[in-house]
CSV table of C-alpha atoms in Angstrom, one decimal:
chain,number,residue,atom,x,y,z
T,1,MET,CA,-3.2,-3.4,32.9
T,2,ALA,CA,-6.7,-3.7,31.5
T,3,GLU,CA,-8.2,-7.1,32.5
T,4,TYR,CA,-10.7,-8.5,30.0
T,5,LEU,CA,-12.4,-11.6,28.9
T,6,LEU,CA,-13.9,-12.6,25.6
T,7,ARG,CA,-17.6,-13.0,26.4
T,8,CYS,CA,-20.0,-14.8,24.1
T,9,ALA,CA,-23.1,-12.8,23.6
T,10,GLN,CA,-25.0,-16.0,22.8
T,11,CYS,CA,-24.1,-18.6,25.4
T,12,GLY,CA,-22.5,-16.3,27.9
T,13,GLU,CA,-19.2,-18.2,28.2
T,14,GLY,CA,-16.2,-16.1,29.1
T,15,ARG,CA,-12.6,-17.0,28.3
T,16,THR,CA,-9.2,-15.4,28.3
T,17,GLU,CA,-7.7,-14.5,25.0
T,18,ASP,CA,-5.5,-17.6,24.5
T,19,ALA,CA,-6.0,-17.9,20.8
T,20,ASN,CA,-7.1,-16.0,17.7
T,21,TYR,CA,-10.8,-16.4,18.1
T,22,VAL,CA,-13.4,-14.8,15.8
T,23,ALA,CA,-16.3,-16.8,17.1
T,24,CYS,CA,-17.1,-18.6,20.4
T,25,PRO,CA,-15.4,-22.0,20.3
T,26,ALA,CA,-18.3,-23.4,22.4
T,27,CYS,CA,-21.3,-22.4,20.3
T,28,GLY,CA,-20.0,-20.3,17.4
T,29,GLY,CA,-21.6,-17.1,18.8
T,30,PHE,CA,-20.5,-13.5,18.7
T,31,LEU,CA,-17.6,-12.6,21.0
T,32,GLU,CA,-17.3,-9.3,22.7
T,33,VAL,CA,-14.4,-7.8,24.8
T,34,GLU,CA,-15.6,-7.4,28.4
T,35,PHE,CA,-13.4,-5.4,30.7
T,36,ALA,CA,-13.3,-6.3,34.4
T,37,ARG,CA,-13.1,-2.7,35.5
T,38,VAL,CA,-12.6,0.8,34.1
T,39,PRO,CA,-10.7,3.4,36.1
T,40,ALA,CA,-12.3,6.7,36.9
T,41,ASN,CA,-9.8,8.3,34.5
T,42,PRO,CA,-9.4,5.9,31.6
T,43,ILE,CA,-6.6,8.0,30.1
T,44,ASP,CA,-3.0,7.2,31.0
T,45,PRO,CA,-1.1,10.5,30.6
T,46,ARG,CA,2.2,8.6,30.5
T,47,PHE,CA,1.5,7.5,27.0
T,48,ALA,CA,0.7,9.3,23.7
T,49,SER,CA,-1.3,8.4,20.7
T,50,ILE,CA,-3.7,5.5,20.9
T,51,PHE,CA,-1.8,4.0,23.8
T,52,LYS,CA,-3.1,6.5,26.3
T,53,TYR,CA,-6.5,4.7,26.1
T,54,HIS,CA,-5.0,1.3,27.1
T,55,PRO,CA,-7.1,1.1,30.3
T,56,VAL,CA,-10.1,0.4,28.0
T,57,MET,CA,-8.3,-1.3,25.1
T,58,PRO,CA,-7.0,-4.9,24.6
T,59,TYR,CA,-3.3,-3.9,24.7
T,60,ASP,CA,-1.1,-2.6,27.4
T,61,PRO,CA,2.1,-0.5,26.8
T,62,THR,CA,2.9,-0.8,30.5
T,63,VAL,CA,4.0,-4.4,30.0
T,64,GLU,CA,4.4,-4.6,26.2
T,65,ASP,CA,7.0,-2.7,24.2
T,66,ILE,CA,4.6,-1.5,21.6
T,67,GLN,CA,4.8,2.3,21.5
T,68,ALA,CA,7.2,2.4,18.6
T,69,HIS,CA,4.8,0.5,16.4
T,70,GLU,CA,2.2,3.3,15.9
T,71,ASP,CA,1.6,7.0,16.3
T,72,LEU,CA,-2.0,7.8,15.6
T,73,GLU,CA,-2.8,11.2,17.1
T,74,GLU,CA,-6.3,12.4,17.7
T,75,THR,CA,-8.1,13.7,14.6
T,76,PRO,CA,-9.6,17.1,14.6
T,77,VAL,CA,-13.3,18.0,15.1
T,78,VAL,CA,-14.2,20.9,12.8
T,79,ARG,CA,-17.4,23.0,13.0
T,80,ALA,CA,-19.0,23.3,9.5
T,81,GLY,CA,-20.3,26.8,9.9
T,82,ARG,CA,-21.8,27.5,6.5
T,83,LEU,CA,-23.2,24.1,6.1
T,84,SER,CA,-24.7,24.3,9.6
T,85,ASP,CA,-26.4,27.5,8.6
T,86,LYS,CA,-27.7,26.0,5.4
T,87,LEU,CA,-29.1,22.9,7.1
T,88,GLY,CA,-30.3,24.6,10.3
T,89,ILE,CA,-28.3,22.3,12.6
T,90,GLU,CA,-25.0,22.3,14.4
T,91,LEU,CA,-22.8,20.2,12.1
T,92,PHE,CA,-19.3,19.0,13.0
T,93,PHE,CA,-16.8,17.0,10.9
T,94,LYS,CA,-14.7,14.4,12.6
T,95,ASP,CA,-11.9,14.6,10.1
T,96,GLU,CA,-10.4,11.1,9.6
T,97,THR,CA,-8.8,12.0,6.3
T,98,VAL,CA,-5.7,13.0,8.2
T,99,MET,CA,-4.9,9.4,9.1
T,100,PRO,CA,-1.7,8.0,7.6
T,101,THR,CA,-3.5,6.1,4.8
T,102,GLY,CA,-6.3,8.7,4.7
T,103,THR,CA,-9.0,6.5,6.4
T,104,TRP,CA,-10.2,5.8,9.8
T,105,LYS,CA,-9.5,2.1,9.2
T,106,ASP,CA,-6.0,2.9,10.4
T,107,ARG,CA,-7.4,2.7,13.9
T,108,GLU,CA,-8.3,-1.0,13.5
T,109,GLY,CA,-5.1,-1.8,11.6
T,110,TYR,CA,-2.8,-1.7,14.5
T,111,VAL,CA,-5.1,-3.4,17.0
T,112,THR,CA,-5.7,-6.2,14.6
T,113,ILE,CA,-2.0,-6.7,13.8
T,114,HIS,CA,-1.1,-6.6,17.5
T,115,ARG,CA,-3.7,-9.3,18.3
T,116,LEU,CA,-2.4,-11.6,15.5
T,117,LEU,CA,1.2,-11.3,16.8
T,118,LYS,CA,0.1,-11.8,20.4
T,119,ASN,CA,-1.6,-15.0,19.4
T,120,LYS,CA,1.2,-16.2,17.1
T,121,VAL,CA,-0.7,-16.1,13.9
T,122,ALA,CA,1.8,-16.3,11.0
T,123,ASP,CA,-0.6,-16.0,8.0
T,124,LEU,CA,-4.0,-14.5,7.7
T,125,VAL,CA,-6.4,-14.3,4.7
T,126,VAL,CA,-8.4,-11.0,4.5
T,127,PHE,CA,-11.2,-9.8,2.3
T,128,SER,CA,-11.2,-6.0,1.8
T,129,SER,CA,-12.5,-3.6,-0.8
T,130,GLY,CA,-9.4,-1.5,-0.2
T,131,ASN,CA,-9.4,0.7,2.9
T,132,THR,CA,-9.1,-2.1,5.5
T,133,ALA,CA,-6.4,-3.9,3.4
T,134,THR,CA,-4.3,-0.7,3.1
T,135,SER,CA,-4.5,0.0,6.9
T,136,LEU,CA,-3.7,-3.6,7.8
T,137,ALA,CA,-0.9,-3.7,5.2
T,138,ARG,CA,0.6,-0.5,6.7
T,139,SER,CA,0.6,-1.9,10.2
T,140,ALA,CA,2.0,-5.3,9.2
T,141,SER,CA,4.8,-3.6,7.3
T,142,ILE,CA,5.7,-1.4,10.3
T,143,VAL,CA,5.5,-4.2,12.8
T,144,LYS,CA,7.1,-6.7,10.3
T,145,GLY,CA,4.4,-9.4,10.4
T,146,PRO,CA,2.3,-11.4,10.1
T,147,ARG,CA,1.9,-12.2,6.4
T,148,LEU,CA,-1.4,-11.0,5.1
T,149,HIS,CA,-3.1,-12.5,2.0
T,150,PHE,CA,-5.7,-10.0,0.7
T,151,VAL,CA,-8.6,-10.9,-1.6
T,152,ILE,CA,-9.7,-7.7,-3.2
T,153,PRO,CA,-12.4,-7.0,-5.8
T,154,SER,CA,-10.8,-6.4,-9.3
T,155,ALA,CA,-12.8,-3.1,-9.4
T,156,SER,CA,-10.5,-1.8,-6.6
T,157,ARG,CA,-7.3,-2.6,-8.6
T,158,ASN,CA,-6.5,1.0,-9.5
T,159,ARG,CA,-7.2,2.2,-5.9
T,160,ILE,CA,-4.8,-0.4,-4.5
T,161,GLN,CA,-2.0,0.2,-7.0
T,162,ALA,CA,-2.1,3.9,-6.0
T,163,LEU,CA,-1.5,2.9,-2.4
T,164,LYS,CA,1.4,0.5,-3.0
T,165,LYS,CA,3.7,2.6,-0.8
T,166,PHE,CA,1.9,1.1,2.2
T,167,TYR,CA,2.6,-2.5,1.2
T,168,HIS,CA,5.8,-4.4,1.9
T,169,ASP,CA,6.1,-7.5,-0.3
T,170,ASP,CA,7.5,-9.5,2.6
T,171,TYR,CA,4.3,-9.2,4.5
T,172,VAL,CA,1.6,-8.5,2.0
T,173,LYS,CA,0.3,-10.6,-0.9
T,174,VAL,CA,-2.6,-9.2,-3.0
T,175,HIS,CA,-5.1,-11.4,-4.9
T,176,PHE,CA,-7.6,-9.7,-7.1
T,177,PHE,CA,-10.9,-11.5,-7.7
T,178,ASP,CA,-13.7,-10.7,-10.2
T,179,GLY,CA,-16.7,-10.5,-8.0
T,180,SER,CA,-18.8,-8.4,-5.5
T,181,ASN,CA,-17.8,-7.8,-1.9
T,182,ASP,CA,-19.7,-10.8,-0.8
T,183,GLU,CA,-18.2,-13.1,-3.5
T,184,CYS,CA,-14.7,-11.9,-2.5
T,185,SER,CA,-15.4,-12.6,1.1
T,186,ALA,CA,-16.5,-16.2,0.2
T,187,GLN,CA,-13.3,-16.5,-1.9
T,188,ALA,CA,-11.2,-15.4,1.0
T,189,ALA,CA,-12.8,-18.1,3.2
T,190,LYS,CA,-12.2,-20.7,0.4
T,191,MET,CA,-8.5,-19.6,0.0
T,192,ALA,CA,-7.9,-19.8,3.8
T,193,LYS,CA,-9.3,-23.3,3.9
T,194,GLU,CA,-7.2,-24.4,0.9
T,195,LEU,CA,-4.0,-22.9,2.3
T,196,GLY,CA,-4.6,-23.9,5.9
T,197,TYR,CA,-4.6,-20.3,7.1
T,198,GLN,CA,-7.0,-18.4,9.3
T,199,VAL,CA,-9.5,-16.0,7.8
T,200,GLU,CA,-9.8,-12.5,9.2
T,201,GLY,CA,-13.5,-12.6,10.2
T,202,GLY,CA,-14.9,-9.2,9.3
T,203,PHE,CA,-17.5,-8.0,11.8
T,204,ALA,CA,-16.8,-11.1,13.9
T,205,ASN,CA,-13.2,-9.9,14.5
T,206,TYR,CA,-13.3,-8.2,17.8
T,207,ALA,CA,-9.9,-6.5,17.2
T,208,ARG,CA,-11.3,-4.5,14.3
T,209,ARG,CA,-14.3,-3.5,16.4
T,210,GLU,CA,-12.1,-2.5,19.3
T,211,GLY,CA,-9.8,-0.5,17.0
T,212,LEU,CA,-12.6,1.6,15.6
T,213,LYS,CA,-13.8,2.1,19.2
T,214,LEU,CA,-10.9,4.5,19.5
T,215,LEU,CA,-12.9,7.1,17.6
T,216,GLY,CA,-15.6,7.0,20.2
T,217,LEU,CA,-13.1,7.2,23.0
T,218,GLU,CA,-11.6,10.3,21.5
T,219,ILE,CA,-15.0,12.0,21.2
T,220,LEU,CA,-16.0,11.1,24.8
T,221,LEU,CA,-12.7,11.7,26.5
T,222,GLY,CA,-11.1,14.2,24.3
T,223,TRP,CA,-13.7,16.4,22.6
T,224,LYS,CA,-16.2,16.0,25.5
T,225,GLN,CA,-19.1,17.5,23.7
T,226,ARG,CA,-22.5,15.8,23.7
T,227,VAL,CA,-24.2,15.4,20.3
T,228,ASP,CA,-27.7,14.5,19.3
T,229,TRP,CA,-26.6,12.4,16.3
T,230,TYR,CA,-23.5,10.5,15.2
T,231,VAL,CA,-23.6,9.7,11.5
T,232,GLN,CA,-21.4,7.5,9.3
T,233,PRO,CA,-21.6,5.5,6.1
T,234,ILE,CA,-22.0,1.7,6.5
T,235,ALA,CA,-21.4,-1.5,4.6
T,236,GLY,CA,-20.8,-4.1,7.4
T,237,GLY,CA,-21.4,-1.5,10.1
T,238,ILE,CA,-18.4,-2.2,12.4
T,239,GLY,CA,-18.2,1.5,13.3
T,240,ILE,CA,-21.8,1.8,14.6
T,241,TYR,CA,-21.1,-1.1,17.0
T,242,ALA,CA,-17.7,0.5,18.0
T,243,TYR,CA,-19.2,3.9,18.7
T,244,TYR,CA,-21.8,2.4,21.0
T,245,LYS,CA,-19.2,0.1,22.6
T,246,ALA,CA,-17.1,3.1,23.6
T,247,HIS,CA,-20.0,4.4,25.6
T,248,LYS,CA,-20.8,1.0,27.0
T,249,ASP,CA,-17.2,0.4,28.2
T,250,LEU,CA,-17.1,3.8,29.9
T,251,GLY,CA,-20.4,3.1,31.7
T,252,VAL,CA,-22.4,5.7,29.8
T,253,ALA,CA,-24.3,3.6,27.3
T,254,ASP,CA,-27.5,5.4,28.4
T,255,GLN,CA,-25.9,8.7,27.2
T,256,CYS,CA,-25.1,7.5,23.7
T,257,SER,CA,-26.4,9.8,21.0
T,258,LYS,CA,-28.8,8.7,18.3
T,259,MET,CA,-27.0,7.1,15.4
T,260,LEU,CA,-27.6,7.2,11.6
T,261,GLY,CA,-26.1,4.6,9.4
T,262,VAL,CA,-26.2,5.5,5.7
T,263,GLN,CA,-26.1,3.2,2.7
T,264,ALA,CA,-26.3,3.8,-1.0
T,265,ASP,CA,-29.7,2.9,-2.3
T,266,ILE,CA,-28.2,0.5,-4.9
T,267,CYS,CA,-27.0,-1.7,-2.0
T,268,ALA,CA,-29.0,-1.0,1.1
T,269,PRO,CA,-29.8,-4.3,2.8
T,270,MET,CA,-29.8,-2.9,6.3
T,271,VAL,CA,-32.1,-0.1,5.3
T,272,ASN,CA,-34.5,-2.7,3.7
T,273,ALA,CA,-34.5,-4.8,6.9
T,274,TRP,CA,-34.9,-1.9,9.2
T,275,LYS,CA,-37.8,-0.4,7.3
T,276,ASP,CA,-39.4,-3.9,7.3
T,277,GLY,CA,-39.2,-3.9,11.1
T,278,SER,CA,-37.1,-7.1,10.9
T,279,ALA,CA,-34.7,-8.2,13.7
T,280,THR,CA,-32.7,-10.2,11.2
T,281,LEU,CA,-31.5,-9.8,7.6
T,282,GLU,CA,-33.7,-12.0,5.4
T,283,GLU,CA,-33.3,-13.0,1.7
T,284,ARG,CA,-36.0,-10.5,0.7
T,285,HIS,CA,-33.9,-7.6,2.1
T,286,ILE,CA,-30.8,-8.5,0.0
T,287,PRO,CA,-30.3,-6.9,-3.4
T,288,GLN,CA,-30.1,-9.5,-6.1
T,289,GLU,CA,-27.3,-7.5,-7.8
T,290,VAL,CA,-25.5,-4.3,-7.2
T,291,VAL,CA,-25.7,-2.1,-10.3
T,292,PRO,CA,-22.5,-0.3,-11.3
T,293,SER,CA,-22.3,3.3,-10.0
T,294,GLU,CA,-19.4,5.7,-10.1
T,295,PHE,CA,-20.7,7.1,-6.8
T,296,VAL,CA,-20.5,3.8,-4.9
T,297,ARG,CA,-17.0,2.4,-4.8
T,298,VAL,CA,-16.9,0.6,-1.4
T,299,LEU,CA,-20.4,0.4,0.2
T,300,ARG,CA,-21.4,-2.7,-1.8
T,301,THR,CA,-21.9,-5.4,0.8
T,302,ARG,CA,-25.1,-7.3,0.0
T,303,ARG,CA,-25.2,-9.8,2.9
T,304,PRO,CA,-24.2,-8.3,6.3
T,305,VAL,CA,-26.3,-11.1,8.0
T,306,ASP,CA,-24.0,-11.4,11.0
T,307,SER,CA,-23.8,-7.7,11.8
T,308,TYR,CA,-27.4,-6.4,11.1
T,309,PRO,CA,-29.1,-8.1,14.2
T,310,VAL,CA,-26.4,-6.6,16.5
T,311,LEU,CA,-26.7,-3.2,14.9
T,312,LYS,CA,-30.6,-3.3,14.9
T,313,THR,CA,-30.5,-3.9,18.7
T,314,ILE,CA,-28.2,-1.0,19.2
T,315,MET,CA,-30.2,1.3,17.0
T,316,ASP,CA,-33.4,0.4,19.0
T,317,ARG,CA,-31.6,1.3,22.2
T,318,VAL,CA,-30.4,4.7,21.1
T,319,GLY,CA,-33.3,5.7,18.9
T,320,GLY,CA,-31.2,5.5,15.8
T,321,ARG,CA,-32.0,4.5,12.3
T,322,PHE,CA,-30.7,3.4,8.8
T,323,GLU,CA,-31.1,5.5,5.7
T,324,ALA,CA,-30.5,5.1,2.0
T,325,VAL,CA,-29.5,7.8,-0.5
T,326,SER,CA,-29.3,8.0,-4.3
T,327,ASP,CA,-26.4,8.7,-6.6
T,328,ARG,CA,-27.7,12.2,-7.1
T,329,GLN,CA,-27.9,12.8,-3.4
T,330,ILE,CA,-24.4,11.6,-2.9
T,331,HIS,CA,-23.2,13.9,-5.7
T,332,ASP,CA,-24.9,16.9,-4.2
T,333,ALA,CA,-23.6,16.1,-0.7
T,334,LEU,CA,-20.0,15.8,-2.1
T,335,ARG,CA,-20.4,19.3,-3.3
T,336,LEU,CA,-21.8,20.5,0.1
T,337,LEU,CA,-18.6,19.3,1.8
T,338,TYR,CA,-16.8,22.1,0.1
T,339,LEU,CA,-19.2,24.8,1.2
T,340,ASP,CA,-16.9,25.4,4.2
T,341,GLU,CA,-13.3,26.3,3.9
T,342,HIS,CA,-11.9,23.3,5.7
T,343,TYR,CA,-11.8,20.8,2.9
T,344,ARG,CA,-11.1,23.5,0.3
T,345,GLU,CA,-8.0,24.4,2.2
T,346,THR,CA,-7.2,20.7,2.6
T,347,TYR,CA,-7.2,20.3,-1.1
T,348,LYS,CA,-5.1,23.4,-1.8
T,349,ARG,CA,-2.6,22.2,0.8
T,350,SER,CA,-2.4,18.5,0.0
T,351,GLY,CA,-4.4,17.7,-3.1
T,352,LYS,CA,-6.5,15.4,-0.9
T,353,LEU,CA,-10.3,15.1,-1.6
T,354,VAL,CA,-13.0,13.8,0.7
T,355,GLY,CA,-14.2,10.3,-0.3
T,356,LEU,CA,-17.6,9.2,-1.6
T,357,GLU,CA,-18.4,7.4,1.6
T,358,PRO,CA,-18.5,10.5,3.8
T,359,ALA,CA,-20.5,12.2,1.1
T,360,THR,CA,-22.9,9.3,1.3
T,361,ALA,CA,-23.3,9.9,5.1
T,362,LEU,CA,-23.7,13.6,4.6
T,363,ALA,CA,-26.5,12.9,2.1
T,364,GLY,CA,-28.2,10.9,4.8
T,365,ILE,CA,-28.0,14.0,7.1
T,366,VAL,CA,-29.5,16.2,4.4
T,367,LYS,CA,-32.3,13.7,3.9
T,368,GLY,CA,-32.9,13.4,7.7
T,369,VAL,CA,-33.2,17.2,8.0
T,370,GLY,CA,-35.6,17.2,5.0
T,371,GLU,CA,-37.7,14.5,6.5
T,372,GLY,CA,-37.7,16.1,9.9
T,373,TYR,CA,-36.2,13.4,12.1
T,374,ILE,CA,-33.0,15.4,12.4
T,375,ARG,CA,-34.6,18.5,14.1
T,376,PRO,CA,-33.6,22.2,13.7
T,377,GLY,CA,-30.7,23.1,16.0
T,378,GLU,CA,-29.7,19.6,16.8
T,379,LYS,CA,-25.9,18.9,17.1
T,380,VAL,CA,-24.7,16.4,14.5
T,381,LEU,CA,-21.3,14.7,14.3
T,382,LEU,CA,-20.4,13.4,10.8
T,383,ASN,CA,-17.6,10.8,10.6
T,384,VAL,CA,-15.7,12.0,7.6
T,385,SER,CA,-14.3,8.5,7.4
T,386,GLY,CA,-11.8,8.8,4.6
T,387,ALA,CA,-10.2,10.6,1.7
T,388,ALA,CA,-10.9,9.7,-1.9
T,389,LYS,CA,-8.5,7.2,-3.5
T,390,GLU,CA,-7.1,7.8,-7.0
T,391,GLY,CA,-9.8,7.6,-9.6
T,392,ASP,CA,-12.7,7.7,-7.1
T,393,ILE,CA,-13.9,11.2,-7.9
T,394,ARG,CA,-14.0,13.1,-11.1
T,395,LEU,CA,-12.7,16.6,-10.5
T,396,GLU,CA,-15.3,18.2,-12.7
T,397,TRP,CA,-17.9,17.3,-10.1
T,398,ILE,CA,-16.5,19.8,-7.7
T,399,SER,CA,-13.8,21.9,-9.6
T,400,ASP,CA,-15.9,25.1,-9.5
T,401,LEU,CA,-15.8,24.9,-5.7
T,402,LEU,CA,-12.1,24.4,-5.2
């Protein structure tokens, strides 16, 4: 059984998980999962799916009857041969579109729900722009609890309605709110206070961070290839933390690749702060408004003030950076995803299209190659973080490639 404490990064206090914490009860600081020890082989071959990684995860199938709750197999890593040749690098796709709801957020769904049940939380209020809500809803509906109350931007209404099959009305209540991601997050906190429920916590929720850590564990313990760059789209940036945490927990933090976190330039507060050399996210870095864009559906978080300082520290350690890309660059990168056969075949087989968020990340790679900080011949792993939801993509953008 994995032994761990919740350790405050601010005051240093460690405590057992005896409640549903999203902040240090002593000082309000940032909590991290600290494992007492990690075995030489952190894979337990007696278990399948995500449960084989339990020696470095905050759940334990050896003492808990939890295997029937989830079956998330490893997702494939695919070499993008033609795109590699075009860009002059070695590019690989980590294809998270094969997850049950089509997004890598399914990894955090189960870990979060398991934690809530373990700590006897009956109701939780959650802000989500769509993907996290769908993944949590799926897991809660499978496990049969707890009750989730989602606050979702009205702009995501069509996306959510198309995913209703993952929602069970006994465990999921959806509240649409006219506002930005940040305004919806504030509304969720307000609703939780009014109802007397707990609020999910976003980046502060260690369970979500540990859930996304599973991707890093798969790469390190399953794929076992070293890369020069790991690249993903970011809004709050949980995945950047989680990828580094996988290395840290396995004792190889000094071997972590450089990381590139990519935002759309219409909402790029982390890029603004990073280019300013700031250790914290200040008011001058935050866009006053996020203009409408049909190429930016999800990456619209204006105030990731809690996550940026943590991510900035990590980026400094690994030699990573943040990057912003335009609508045109996202459009062009979306088309590049279909240069290789993998996603053309995926569409022919299932009708599934790659989402705008992975296209945003790929646009960052293209920009990095053009500016020279991603060097010729370097090995780059792109987190293809999710499939497009209904209405996200106009088929005429890519129909000539399919």
